[in-house]
Coordinates of C-alpha atoms in Angstrom, one line a residue:
Chain A
M1 CA -0.1 0.0 0.2
K2 CA 2.8 2.2 1.1
V3 CA 4.5 1.8 -2.4
L4 CA 1.4 2.5 -4.3
N5 CA 1.3 5.7 -2.4
K6 CA 4.0 6.7 -3.3
S7 CA 4.7 6.1 -6.6
G8 CA 1.2 8.1 -6.9
L9 CA 2.8 10.8 -5.4
S10 CA 5.8 10.9 -7.8
L11 CA 3.7 10.5 -10.6
L12 CA 1.9 14.1 -9.2
I13 CA 4.9 15.7 -8.6
V14 CA 6.4 15.3 -11.9
S15 CA 3.1 16.1 -13.5
L16 CA 3.1 19.3 -11.6
F17 CA 6.5 19.8 -12.5
W18 CA 5.4 19.9 -16.0
T19 CA 2.6 21.9 -15.9
I20 CA 4.8 24.8 -14.2
A21 CA 7.3 24.4 -16.7
G22 CA 5.2 24.5 -19.8
C23 CA 3.5 27.6 -18.3
G24 CA 6.9 29.4 -17.6
A25 CA 8.3 28.3 -21.1
N26 CA 5.2 30.2 -22.4
T27 CA 5.3 33.5 -20.6
S28 CA 8.8 34.2 -21.4
G29 CA 8.5 33.7 -25.0
Q30 CA 5.8 36.3 -24.7
Q31 CA 8.0 38.4 -22.8
Q32 CA 11.1 38.2 -25.3
E33 CA 8.4 38.9 -28.2
A34 CA 7.4 41.9 -26.5
A35 CA 11.1 43.4 -25.2
A36 CA 12.4 42.5 -29.1
E37 CA 12.2 46.1 -30.5
P38 CA 10.9 48.5 -28.2
T39 CA 11.1 51.8 -30.8
A40 CA 10.0 50.3 -34.0
Q41 CA 7.1 47.6 -34.5
P42 CA 8.4 44.4 -33.4
A43 CA 8.7 41.8 -35.7
V44 CA 6.1 39.3 -36.2
E45 CA 5.6 35.6 -36.8
I46 CA 2.4 33.9 -38.1
L47 CA 1.7 30.4 -39.2
N48 CA -0.1 29.6 -42.0
V49 CA -1.6 25.9 -42.2
S50 CA -2.3 24.7 -45.7
Y51 CA -2.8 21.6 -47.8
D52 CA -0.2 19.7 -49.9
P53 CA -0.1 21.3 -53.3
T54 CA 0.0 24.6 -52.5
R55 CA 3.3 25.0 -50.9
E56 CA 5.4 26.4 -53.8
L57 CA 1.8 28.9 -54.4
Y58 CA 2.6 30.2 -50.5
E59 CA 6.0 30.4 -51.2
A60 CA 5.6 33.1 -53.8
V61 CA 2.6 34.5 -51.6
N62 CA 4.5 35.2 -48.7
A63 CA 7.5 36.5 -50.0
S64 CA 5.5 39.2 -51.8
F65 CA 3.2 40.0 -48.7
Q66 CA 6.5 40.1 -46.5
A67 CA 8.1 43.2 -49.0
Y68 CA 4.2 44.8 -49.4
W69 CA 3.9 44.6 -45.4
K70 CA 7.4 46.1 -44.7
Q71 CA 6.7 48.9 -47.3
K72 CA 3.3 49.7 -45.9
T73 CA 3.9 49.8 -41.8
G74 CA 7.6 49.1 -41.5
Q75 CA 7.2 45.8 -39.9
T76 CA 8.9 42.8 -40.5
V77 CA 6.6 39.6 -41.0
T78 CA 7.8 35.7 -41.2
I79 CA 5.0 33.5 -42.5
K80 CA 5.6 30.1 -41.6
Q81 CA 3.9 27.1 -43.3
S82 CA 2.7 23.7 -42.6
H83 CA 1.6 21.5 -45.6
G84 CA 0.0 18.0 -45.4
G85 CA -3.2 16.2 -46.6
S86 CA -6.2 18.8 -45.8
G87 CA -8.1 16.7 -43.4
K88 CA -4.8 15.6 -41.6
Q89 CA -3.8 19.7 -41.2
G90 CA -7.4 20.4 -40.0
R91 CA -7.3 17.8 -36.9
A92 CA -3.4 19.3 -36.2
V93 CA -5.5 22.5 -35.8
I94 CA -8.1 21.3 -33.5
D95 CA -5.7 19.6 -31.7
G96 CA -3.5 22.5 -30.9
L97 CA -1.6 23.8 -33.7
E98 CA -1.5 27.2 -33.3
A99 CA -2.3 28.6 -36.8
D100 CA -2.9 32.0 -37.4
V101 CA -4.6 31.5 -40.7
V102 CA -5.8 28.1 -42.7
T103 CA -6.0 27.8 -45.9
L104 CA -7.4 24.5 -46.8
A105 CA -8.6 22.4 -49.5
L106 CA -12.4 22.0 -48.6
A107 CA -14.6 24.2 -46.4
Y108 CA -15.5 20.9 -44.9
D109 CA -12.2 20.8 -42.9
I110 CA -12.4 24.6 -41.9
D111 CA -16.3 23.9 -40.7
A112 CA -14.8 20.9 -38.6
I113 CA -11.9 23.2 -36.8
A114 CA -15.4 26.0 -36.4
E115 CA -17.1 23.6 -34.7
K116 CA -14.7 23.3 -32.2
G117 CA -15.1 26.8 -31.1
L118 CA -11.6 28.3 -32.6
I119 CA -13.2 29.9 -35.6
E120 CA -16.2 31.9 -35.4
Q121 CA -19.5 30.4 -37.5
G122 CA -20.2 32.3 -40.5
W123 CA -16.7 32.4 -41.4
Q124 CA -16.9 31.9 -45.0
Q125 CA -19.1 35.0 -45.5
R126 CA -16.1 37.4 -43.9
L127 CA -14.2 37.8 -47.3
E128 CA -15.6 37.6 -50.8
H129 CA -16.3 34.9 -53.2
N130 CA -17.0 32.5 -50.1
S131 CA -13.6 33.0 -48.8
S132 CA -12.0 31.4 -51.7
P133 CA -9.4 33.8 -53.1
Y134 CA -8.8 31.7 -56.0
T135 CA -10.7 28.4 -57.4
S136 CA -9.6 25.5 -59.4
T137 CA -11.5 22.6 -61.1
I138 CA -11.4 19.1 -62.0
V139 CA -9.8 18.0 -65.3
F140 CA -8.7 14.6 -66.9
L141 CA -4.9 14.0 -67.5
V142 CA -4.7 11.5 -70.2
R143 CA -1.7 9.8 -72.0
K144 CA 0.1 11.2 -74.8
G145 CA -2.4 11.1 -77.9
N146 CA -5.1 10.3 -76.0
P147 CA -5.3 6.5 -77.1
K148 CA -8.8 5.6 -75.3
Q149 CA -10.2 8.7 -76.9
I150 CA -11.5 10.2 -73.3
N151 CA -13.0 13.6 -74.0
D152 CA -16.0 14.0 -71.6
W153 CA -17.3 12.2 -68.7
P154 CA -19.3 9.5 -70.5
D155 CA -16.0 8.2 -72.3
L156 CA -15.0 7.3 -68.4
I157 CA -17.3 4.4 -68.2
K158 CA -16.6 2.8 -71.5
P159 CA -15.8 -0.7 -71.3
G160 CA -12.0 -0.8 -71.1
V161 CA -11.1 2.4 -69.6
S162 CA -9.6 2.5 -66.3
V163 CA -9.7 5.7 -64.3
I164 CA -7.6 6.7 -61.5
T165 CA -8.9 9.0 -58.4
P166 CA -7.9 8.3 -54.9
N167 CA -10.1 7.4 -52.1
P168 CA -13.0 10.1 -51.2
K169 CA -12.8 9.0 -47.8
T170 CA -9.2 9.9 -47.2
S171 CA -8.6 12.7 -49.7
G172 CA -10.4 16.3 -50.2
G173 CA -9.3 16.1 -53.9
A174 CA -10.9 12.9 -54.4
R175 CA -14.2 14.4 -52.9
W176 CA -14.1 17.2 -55.4
N177 CA -13.6 14.3 -58.1
H178 CA -16.7 12.7 -57.0
L179 CA -18.7 15.6 -56.7
A180 CA -17.6 16.8 -60.2
A181 CA -18.6 13.2 -61.9
Y182 CA -21.8 13.3 -59.7
G183 CA -22.9 17.0 -60.5
Y184 CA -22.1 16.4 -64.2
A185 CA -24.6 13.0 -64.0
L186 CA -27.2 15.3 -62.3
Q187 CA -26.8 18.1 -65.2
K188 CA -26.8 15.4 -67.6
S189 CA -30.2 13.8 -66.6
N190 CA -32.2 16.9 -65.6
G191 CA -31.6 16.4 -62.1
D192 CA -32.8 12.3 -61.8
E193 CA -30.7 11.1 -58.9
N194 CA -30.6 7.5 -59.6
Q195 CA -29.3 8.1 -62.8
A196 CA -26.5 10.1 -61.3
K197 CA -25.9 7.5 -58.9
E198 CA -25.7 4.6 -61.2
F199 CA -23.0 6.7 -63.3
I200 CA -21.0 7.2 -59.9
R201 CA -21.5 3.2 -59.3
Q202 CA -20.3 2.6 -63.1
L203 CA -17.3 4.9 -62.7
Y204 CA -16.1 3.4 -59.3
Q205 CA -16.1 -0.3 -61.1
H206 CA -13.3 1.4 -63.7
V207 CA -11.2 2.7 -60.8
P208 CA -8.5 -0.2 -60.1
V209 CA -6.5 1.6 -57.3
L210 CA -7.9 3.7 -54.7
D211 CA -4.9 5.8 -53.6
S212 CA -5.1 7.6 -50.3
G213 CA -4.0 10.9 -51.4
A214 CA -4.2 12.8 -54.6
R215 CA -0.3 12.6 -54.7
G216 CA -0.1 9.1 -54.5
A217 CA -2.8 8.9 -57.3
T218 CA -0.6 11.0 -59.5
T219 CA 2.1 8.7 -58.8
T220 CA 0.1 5.5 -59.6
F221 CA -0.9 7.0 -62.9
V222 CA 2.2 8.6 -63.7
E223 CA 5.0 6.4 -62.4
R224 CA 3.2 2.9 -62.4
G225 CA 1.5 3.5 -65.7
I226 CA -1.9 2.1 -64.3
G227 CA -5.1 3.7 -65.8
D228 CA -5.7 5.5 -68.8
V229 CA -7.3 8.7 -67.1
L230 CA -6.3 10.1 -64.1
L231 CA -9.0 12.7 -62.3
A232 CA -7.2 15.6 -60.9
W233 CA -7.2 19.3 -60.0
E234 CA -6.2 21.4 -62.8
N235 CA -3.5 23.0 -60.9
E236 CA -2.2 19.8 -60.0
A237 CA -2.7 18.6 -63.8
F238 CA -0.7 21.5 -65.1
L239 CA 2.3 20.8 -62.3
A240 CA 2.0 16.9 -63.7
L241 CA 2.6 18.2 -67.0
K242 CA 5.4 20.8 -66.4
E243 CA 7.5 18.4 -64.1
L244 CA 7.1 15.4 -66.5
G245 CA 7.1 16.6 -69.8
P246 CA 4.2 17.4 -72.1
D247 CA 5.3 14.9 -74.2
K248 CA 3.8 12.2 -72.3
F249 CA 0.3 13.5 -71.2
E250 CA -2.0 15.8 -72.0
I251 CA -4.9 17.7 -70.2
V252 CA -8.4 17.1 -71.5
I253 CA -11.1 19.7 -70.6
P254 CA -14.7 18.1 -69.9
S255 CA -17.8 19.9 -70.8
V256 CA -18.9 20.4 -67.5
S257 CA -17.0 20.1 -64.3
I258 CA -16.9 21.6 -60.4
L259 CA -15.9 25.2 -59.2
A260 CA -13.3 23.9 -56.7
E261 CA -13.0 26.5 -53.9
P262 CA -10.3 26.2 -51.7
P263 CA -11.0 28.5 -48.9
V264 CA -9.0 31.0 -46.2
A265 CA -9.9 31.5 -43.1
V266 CA -8.4 33.4 -39.6
V267 CA -8.2 31.0 -36.5
D268 CA -9.9 33.8 -34.0
K269 CA -9.0 32.2 -31.0
V270 CA -5.5 31.8 -31.8
V271 CA -5.1 35.1 -33.0
D272 CA -6.8 36.8 -30.3
K273 CA -4.4 34.8 -28.0
R274 CA -1.5 36.0 -29.6
G275 CA -2.3 39.5 -31.0
T276 CA -1.8 38.7 -34.3
R277 CA -5.2 39.5 -35.9
E278 CA -4.7 42.5 -37.5
I279 CA -1.6 41.0 -39.5
A280 CA -3.6 37.7 -40.5
E281 CA -6.4 39.5 -41.7
A282 CA -4.3 41.7 -44.0
Y283 CA -2.8 38.4 -45.4
L284 CA -6.1 36.8 -46.1
Q285 CA -7.1 40.2 -47.7
Y286 CA -3.7 40.4 -49.6
L287 CA -4.5 37.2 -51.8
Y288 CA -7.1 39.2 -53.1
T289 CA -4.9 41.6 -54.6
D290 CA -3.9 41.8 -58.1
E291 CA -0.4 40.9 -57.1
A292 CA -1.6 37.5 -55.4
Q293 CA -4.0 36.8 -58.0
E294 CA -1.1 37.1 -60.5
I295 CA 0.7 34.5 -58.5
A296 CA -2.0 32.6 -58.2
A297 CA -2.5 32.4 -61.8
Q298 CA 1.3 31.6 -62.2
H299 CA 0.7 28.4 -60.1
Y300 CA -2.2 27.5 -62.3
Y301 CA -4.6 28.2 -59.9
R302 CA -7.6 30.2 -61.3
P303 CA -8.0 33.8 -60.2
R304 CA -11.1 35.5 -59.0
S305 CA -10.1 39.0 -60.3
T306 CA -11.4 39.1 -63.8
E307 CA -8.6 41.2 -65.2
V308 CA -5.9 38.9 -64.1
M309 CA -8.2 36.1 -65.8
E310 CA -8.4 37.8 -69.1
R311 CA -4.3 37.8 -69.1
Y312 CA -4.3 34.2 -68.6
A313 CA -7.3 33.1 -70.9
D314 CA -5.1 30.9 -72.9
Q315 CA -4.2 29.0 -69.8
F316 CA -7.8 28.2 -68.4
P317 CA -9.9 27.4 -71.1
S318 CA -13.5 28.4 -70.3
L319 CA -16.0 25.4 -69.5
N320 CA -19.1 24.8 -68.2
L321 CA -18.5 25.1 -64.0
F322 CA -21.4 24.4 -61.4
T323 CA -20.4 25.1 -57.8
L324 CA -21.1 23.1 -54.9
D325 CA -24.2 24.7 -53.7
Q326 CA -25.7 24.3 -56.7
Y327 CA -26.1 20.5 -56.4
F328 CA -25.0 19.4 -52.8
G329 CA -26.2 22.6 -51.0
D330 CA -23.0 22.9 -48.5
W331 CA -20.3 20.7 -47.6
Q332 CA -22.2 19.3 -44.5
N333 CA -25.0 18.2 -46.7
A334 CA -22.5 16.5 -49.3
H335 CA -20.6 14.9 -46.9
R336 CA -23.9 13.3 -45.4
V337 CA -25.1 12.0 -48.9
H338 CA -21.8 11.0 -50.3
F339 CA -18.9 10.4 -47.9
A340 CA -20.2 9.8 -44.4
D341 CA -20.6 6.1 -43.3
G342 CA -23.3 4.5 -45.0
G343 CA -23.3 7.1 -47.9
L344 CA -23.0 6.9 -51.3
F345 CA -19.3 5.8 -51.8
D346 CA -20.3 3.2 -49.2
Q347 CA -23.0 1.9 -50.7
I348 CA -21.0 1.2 -53.7
Y349 CA -18.5 -0.9 -52.1
Q350 CA -21.3 -2.9 -50.5
P351 CA -21.3 -6.7 -51.5
Q352 CA -24.0 -7.5 -53.8
G353 CA -26.7 -9.3 -52.3
Chain B
M6 CA 27.0 -17.9 -3.9
V7 CA 24.0 -17.6 -1.9
G8 CA 25.5 -16.2 1.4
I9 CA 27.1 -13.1 -0.3
L10 CA 23.6 -11.3 -0.9
K11 CA 21.1 -11.4 1.4
P12 CA 17.5 -12.3 -0.2
R13 CA 15.9 -8.8 0.4
E14 CA 19.2 -6.8 -1.0
A15 CA 18.5 -6.7 -4.8
V16 CA 21.1 -5.5 -7.1
L17 CA 19.8 -2.6 -8.3
P18 CA 18.6 -0.1 -5.2
G19 CA 15.6 1.4 -4.1
F20 CA 13.0 -1.3 -4.9
R21 CA 10.3 1.1 -4.2
L22 CA 11.8 4.2 -6.1
T23 CA 12.5 2.1 -9.0
L24 CA 8.8 0.4 -9.2
G25 CA 7.4 4.0 -8.8
F26 CA 9.8 5.0 -11.6
T27 CA 8.5 1.8 -13.8
L28 CA 4.7 2.5 -13.1
F29 CA 5.1 6.5 -13.8
Y30 CA 7.1 5.7 -17.2
L31 CA 4.7 3.0 -18.3
S32 CA 1.5 5.0 -17.2
C33 CA 3.0 7.9 -19.7
V34 CA 4.0 5.9 -22.7
V35 CA 1.7 3.0 -22.8
L36 CA -1.3 2.5 -20.2
I37 CA -2.7 6.7 -20.2
P38 CA -2.7 6.6 -23.9
L39 CA -4.5 2.7 -24.2
S40 CA -6.8 4.1 -21.7
V41 CA -7.6 6.9 -23.4
L42 CA -8.7 4.8 -26.1
F43 CA -11.2 2.7 -24.1
L44 CA -12.5 5.9 -22.6
Q45 CA -13.1 7.6 -26.2
S46 CA -14.8 4.5 -27.6
A47 CA -17.0 4.3 -24.3
A48 CA -19.2 7.3 -26.0
L49 CA -20.6 4.3 -27.9
S50 CA -23.3 2.1 -26.8
W51 CA -22.6 -1.7 -27.3
Q52 CA -25.4 -1.4 -29.8
E53 CA -23.6 1.3 -31.9
Y54 CA -20.0 -0.1 -31.2
W55 CA -21.2 -3.4 -32.9
Q56 CA -22.7 -1.5 -35.6
V57 CA -19.4 0.2 -36.4
I58 CA -17.4 -3.2 -36.3
A59 CA -20.1 -5.3 -37.8
D60 CA -19.8 -3.2 -41.0
P61 CA -19.3 -5.5 -44.0
R62 CA -16.4 -3.8 -44.9
V63 CA -14.9 -3.3 -41.6
L64 CA -14.9 -6.9 -41.3
A65 CA -13.7 -7.5 -44.7
A66 CA -10.8 -5.7 -43.6
F67 CA -10.2 -7.4 -40.0
R68 CA -9.9 -10.8 -42.2
L69 CA -7.4 -9.4 -44.7
S70 CA -5.4 -7.5 -42.0
F71 CA -5.2 -10.4 -39.7
S72 CA -4.9 -13.1 -42.3
A73 CA -2.0 -11.4 -44.1
A74 CA 0.0 -10.6 -40.8
L75 CA -0.5 -14.5 -39.9
L76 CA 0.7 -15.5 -43.2
A77 CA 3.5 -12.8 -43.6
G78 CA 4.5 -14.0 -39.7
A79 CA 4.4 -17.6 -41.0
L80 CA 6.6 -16.9 -44.4
N81 CA 9.1 -15.0 -41.8
I82 CA 9.4 -18.0 -39.5
V83 CA 10.5 -20.2 -42.4
F84 CA 12.7 -17.8 -44.2
G85 CA 13.9 -15.6 -41.4
L86 CA 15.2 -19.2 -39.6
L87 CA 17.2 -19.9 -42.9
V88 CA 18.6 -16.4 -43.2
A89 CA 19.7 -17.0 -39.5
W90 CA 20.9 -19.7 -40.2
V91 CA 23.1 -19.0 -43.0
F92 CA 24.6 -15.9 -41.2
T93 CA 25.6 -18.1 -38.4
R94 CA 26.6 -20.9 -39.9
Y95 CA 28.7 -20.1 -42.7
S96 CA 31.0 -17.5 -43.6
F97 CA 31.4 -15.9 -46.8
P98 CA 32.6 -12.4 -48.5
G99 CA 30.1 -9.5 -47.7
K100 CA 28.5 -11.5 -44.8
R101 CA 28.9 -8.3 -42.3
L102 CA 27.5 -6.1 -44.8
L103 CA 24.5 -8.7 -45.9
D104 CA 24.1 -8.9 -41.8
G105 CA 23.6 -5.1 -41.4
L106 CA 21.0 -5.1 -44.0
I107 CA 18.8 -7.1 -42.2
D108 CA 18.0 -4.4 -40.1
L109 CA 16.9 -2.2 -42.7
P110 CA 13.3 -2.7 -42.7
F111 CA 13.5 -1.2 -39.1
A112 CA 14.7 2.1 -40.1
L113 CA 13.3 3.0 -43.3
P114 CA 10.2 5.3 -43.2
T115 CA 7.5 2.6 -43.7
A116 CA 6.1 4.8 -46.6
V117 CA 9.6 4.6 -48.6
A118 CA 9.2 1.1 -48.4
G119 CA 6.0 0.9 -49.7
I120 CA 6.4 3.1 -52.5
S121 CA 9.6 0.9 -53.4
L122 CA 7.7 -2.3 -53.2
T123 CA 5.1 -0.9 -55.3
A124 CA 7.3 0.1 -58.0
V125 CA 8.9 -3.4 -57.8
Y126 CA 6.0 -5.4 -58.2
S127 CA 3.7 -3.5 -59.8
A128 CA 2.7 -4.4 -63.9
N129 CA 5.4 -2.5 -65.1
G130 CA 8.0 -3.0 -62.2
W131 CA 11.1 -5.4 -62.3
I132 CA 9.6 -8.5 -60.5
G133 CA 6.1 -7.3 -61.2
R134 CA 6.2 -7.5 -65.1
Y135 CA 7.1 -11.6 -64.6
A136 CA 4.6 -12.2 -62.0
E137 CA 2.1 -10.5 -64.2
A138 CA 3.1 -12.8 -67.4
L139 CA 2.4 -15.7 -65.2
G140 CA -0.8 -14.5 -64.2
I141 CA -0.2 -13.4 -60.4
K142 CA -1.2 -9.7 -59.7
I143 CA 1.2 -9.0 -57.0
A144 CA 0.8 -5.0 -56.0
F145 CA -3.1 -4.2 -55.8
A146 CA -4.1 -7.0 -54.9
P147 CA -4.0 -9.2 -51.3
L148 CA -0.8 -10.5 -52.3
G149 CA 1.0 -7.2 -52.7
V150 CA -0.2 -6.4 -48.5
V151 CA 1.5 -10.1 -47.8
V152 CA 4.8 -9.0 -49.5
A153 CA 4.8 -5.6 -47.6
L154 CA 4.0 -6.9 -44.4
T155 CA 6.6 -9.8 -44.8
F156 CA 9.1 -7.3 -45.5
V157 CA 8.7 -5.1 -42.6
G158 CA 8.5 -8.3 -40.1
L159 CA 11.6 -9.9 -41.6
P160 CA 14.3 -8.7 -39.0
F161 CA 12.2 -9.7 -36.3
V162 CA 12.5 -13.1 -36.9
V163 CA 16.2 -13.1 -37.7
R164 CA 17.1 -11.2 -35.2
T165 CA 15.6 -13.3 -32.4
V166 CA 16.5 -16.2 -33.6
Q167 CA 20.5 -15.6 -34.6
P168 CA 21.8 -15.4 -30.6
V169 CA 20.0 -18.8 -30.4
L170 CA 21.6 -20.6 -33.0
L171 CA 25.1 -18.7 -32.1
N172 CA 24.7 -20.6 -28.5
L173 CA 23.9 -24.0 -29.7
E174 CA 26.7 -26.2 -28.5
Q175 CA 28.1 -28.1 -31.3
Q176 CA 28.9 -30.8 -29.0
V177 CA 25.2 -31.4 -28.5
E178 CA 24.6 -31.8 -32.5
E179 CA 28.3 -34.1 -32.8
A180 CA 26.7 -36.4 -29.7
A181 CA 23.7 -36.9 -32.2
V182 CA 25.5 -37.9 -35.0
T183 CA 27.5 -40.4 -32.7
L184 CA 24.3 -41.6 -31.4
G185 CA 23.3 -42.3 -35.3
A186 CA 20.7 -39.4 -35.7
T187 CA 20.3 -38.4 -39.6
R188 CA 20.7 -34.9 -40.8
W189 CA 17.0 -34.7 -40.3
Q190 CA 16.8 -35.8 -37.1
T191 CA 19.5 -33.9 -35.4
F192 CA 17.9 -30.7 -36.9
W193 CA 14.2 -32.0 -36.2
R194 CA 14.6 -33.5 -32.9
V195 CA 17.7 -31.6 -31.3
I196 CA 18.2 -28.2 -32.8
F197 CA 14.5 -27.1 -33.3
P198 CA 13.0 -27.6 -30.0
Q199 CA 15.6 -25.1 -28.8
L200 CA 14.9 -22.7 -31.5
L201 CA 10.9 -23.0 -31.0
P202 CA 10.6 -20.1 -28.3
A203 CA 13.1 -17.7 -30.0
L204 CA 10.8 -18.6 -33.6
L205 CA 7.6 -17.9 -31.5
T206 CA 9.0 -14.9 -30.2
G207 CA 9.9 -13.6 -33.3
F208 CA 6.3 -14.5 -35.2
A209 CA 4.9 -12.4 -32.5
L210 CA 6.8 -9.7 -33.0
A211 CA 6.6 -9.9 -36.7
F212 CA 2.7 -10.1 -36.5
A213 CA 2.1 -7.3 -34.2
R214 CA 4.1 -5.1 -36.3
A215 CA 2.3 -6.2 -39.4
V216 CA -1.0 -5.9 -38.0
G217 CA -0.7 -2.3 -37.2
E218 CA 1.1 -1.5 -40.4
Y219 CA 0.1 1.4 -42.5
G220 CA 2.6 3.4 -44.6
S221 CA 3.9 0.3 -46.5
V222 CA 0.8 -1.0 -47.0
V223 CA -1.5 1.9 -48.5
F224 CA 0.8 2.3 -51.6
I225 CA 1.0 -1.5 -52.5
S226 CA -2.5 -2.4 -51.7
G227 CA -4.4 -0.4 -54.0
N228 CA -7.1 -0.1 -51.1
M229 CA -10.0 -1.4 -52.6
P230 CA -13.0 -1.7 -50.2
M231 CA -14.1 -5.4 -49.5
S232 CA -11.0 -6.7 -51.1
T233 CA -7.5 -5.0 -49.9
E234 CA -8.4 -2.1 -47.8
I235 CA -6.7 -3.1 -44.0
V236 CA -7.6 -2.0 -40.8
P237 CA -5.5 0.8 -40.1
L238 CA -6.5 2.3 -43.4
L239 CA -10.2 2.3 -42.2
I240 CA -8.9 4.1 -38.9
M241 CA -7.4 6.6 -40.9
T242 CA -10.5 7.3 -43.1
K243 CA -12.5 7.9 -39.9
L244 CA -10.3 10.1 -38.7
E245 CA -10.4 12.0 -41.8
Q246 CA -13.7 12.5 -41.3
Y247 CA -13.4 13.6 -37.9
D248 CA -15.1 10.6 -36.4
Y249 CA -12.6 10.2 -33.4
V250 CA -15.2 7.5 -31.9
G251 CA -15.7 5.5 -35.0
A252 CA -12.0 5.5 -35.4
T253 CA -11.1 4.9 -31.6
A254 CA -13.9 1.9 -31.9
I255 CA -12.0 0.0 -34.2
A256 CA -9.0 0.6 -32.8
L257 CA -10.0 -0.9 -29.6
A258 CA -11.6 -3.8 -31.7
M259 CA -7.8 -4.3 -33.5
L260 CA -6.4 -4.0 -30.1
L261 CA -8.5 -6.7 -28.1
V262 CA -8.3 -9.4 -31.1
S263 CA -4.0 -8.7 -31.1
F264 CA -3.8 -8.9 -27.6
A265 CA -5.6 -12.1 -27.5
M266 CA -3.7 -13.8 -30.2
L267 CA -0.5 -12.4 -28.9
L268 CA -1.5 -13.9 -25.5
C269 CA -1.8 -17.0 -26.8
I270 CA 1.1 -17.1 -29.0
N271 CA 3.1 -16.2 -25.7
L272 CA 1.5 -19.2 -24.1
L273 CA 2.8 -21.3 -26.6
Q274 CA 5.9 -19.9 -26.4
W275 CA 5.8 -20.0 -22.5
Q276 CA 4.9 -24.2 -22.9
S277 CA 7.7 -24.8 -25.4
S278 CA 10.5 -23.2 -23.4
R279 CA 9.5 -24.9 -20.1
R280 CA 9.4 -28.2 -22.4
S281 CA 12.9 -27.4 -23.6
L282 CA 14.6 -26.9 -20.2
S283 CA 13.0 -29.7 -19.1
G284 CA 13.6 -32.0 -22.0

């Protein structure tokens, strides 16, 4: 009995020590920040938690914003970046990664953060265009010469065609792919849900591999030579083309696709705690300026600014784009119907009785 | 010898302190994280819990995960023993180097292993193209899962068997031969019983590692629901949907099944080591 008491006591003491040490580290960090440059504005650091394919985009944007902010206020700002799968990044923020701003692939992931009270409800109305400063869409990447003659959605379910798309349960990009295909089928059948479901069901029967993420799917298609067509974000398809050589692949633009809106938001709880609200908001608003829009277009994201868009018109062929809320209401709804347990995606893979 | 240390004086001082430290350390690293699993899944009622587990997709994944892990462990017993045997009984140029390479699956990030294995075993890979010509699909099929799990489990069997093989006394084998045993009898009746506990330990370790393996498998399996989805992937899909409770429910089931299986293996090991000691 005595032994147990002692061990319990030592446990208590050590955990107490940790708590105190943790608090101490925090306060000393804040003191340092405050003491840095008493006269000029102290240098400030913010963290942008984003998803995988935006790494190069934000490297360019951050350098540009740093110069802009220095010129405007004389303050030096450092923007740290964190990249990973969109859902994983969302979870990291919920679990305590101190992001000042989040720039993720799906509003669903930011909704999840908002649900935990870190971001105020209605965040998507705070900035223009659904808080999405740039957009993209879902296109097809096919092998050079387009040997299977894939030009539009119906060609994907022709006999002998195999389609590569990641698993929508683990990949945000794959959810856009899924909704793009479903939206096309809805539009074609004048809103007949049964026909749309049948199209999606047939589509997945043509998918031999469900990678867990978008980059994995690209590798399967490009390096392993599996599949005739890869469903991909437009910016990722451009990047694959640029890096792997246009002599091997080509991009096919379908007649209809979805307007993919990767949204951005300030994490209220974090900026209020760290006192970085002003700069975090300025950072996100900067994404809408012509400079940033130009950078987005150079990284193959469709800019919102019509002026910039006109300059890059050759790069972004126009196609019939529908928005998420046109066919699916909002992300919560889309998720419930399509991707949640027992949803459409699960039904496709249930054993046929 | 007996008189030098009194029974109550252990070699390490401070039993109470060391026990306190042991319990604290184990709690921080193992017991508390595991009990969180139980707590989080306690949010579900038994019926809901059963619904999560009894889903056909989850059951299919359990079947694949455990059967592939058992198969991979069995393969490793056979080939790990052979590898360990060659390294301890024969000498050849480059032996040290090869011996060091055995540990690589420990050190390699499993995702790297998964990508390399997929490159080799897929339809246009070095080995995959010949297997495919014979009609055997390895990558993006259940067989690919077994290949990946065998890869990550190999060092466990080799490294547990090697020291036992090194300690075997030559005289015992010589005695067996002088008593008229054939080669096969010498191996089966004299050497194998002494190896069995180590083999079982290696099997248990390789099996446990294989059941929880994620990184290497997701690349080679193709992740097709109902056929090549493993349990850790299902847990990841639940987490990706912010379904913590569902994820921990599956994780808990996995933990319990693995624990039961490891317990059986340990019992077997205990029995066989007793037998080999007494016999």
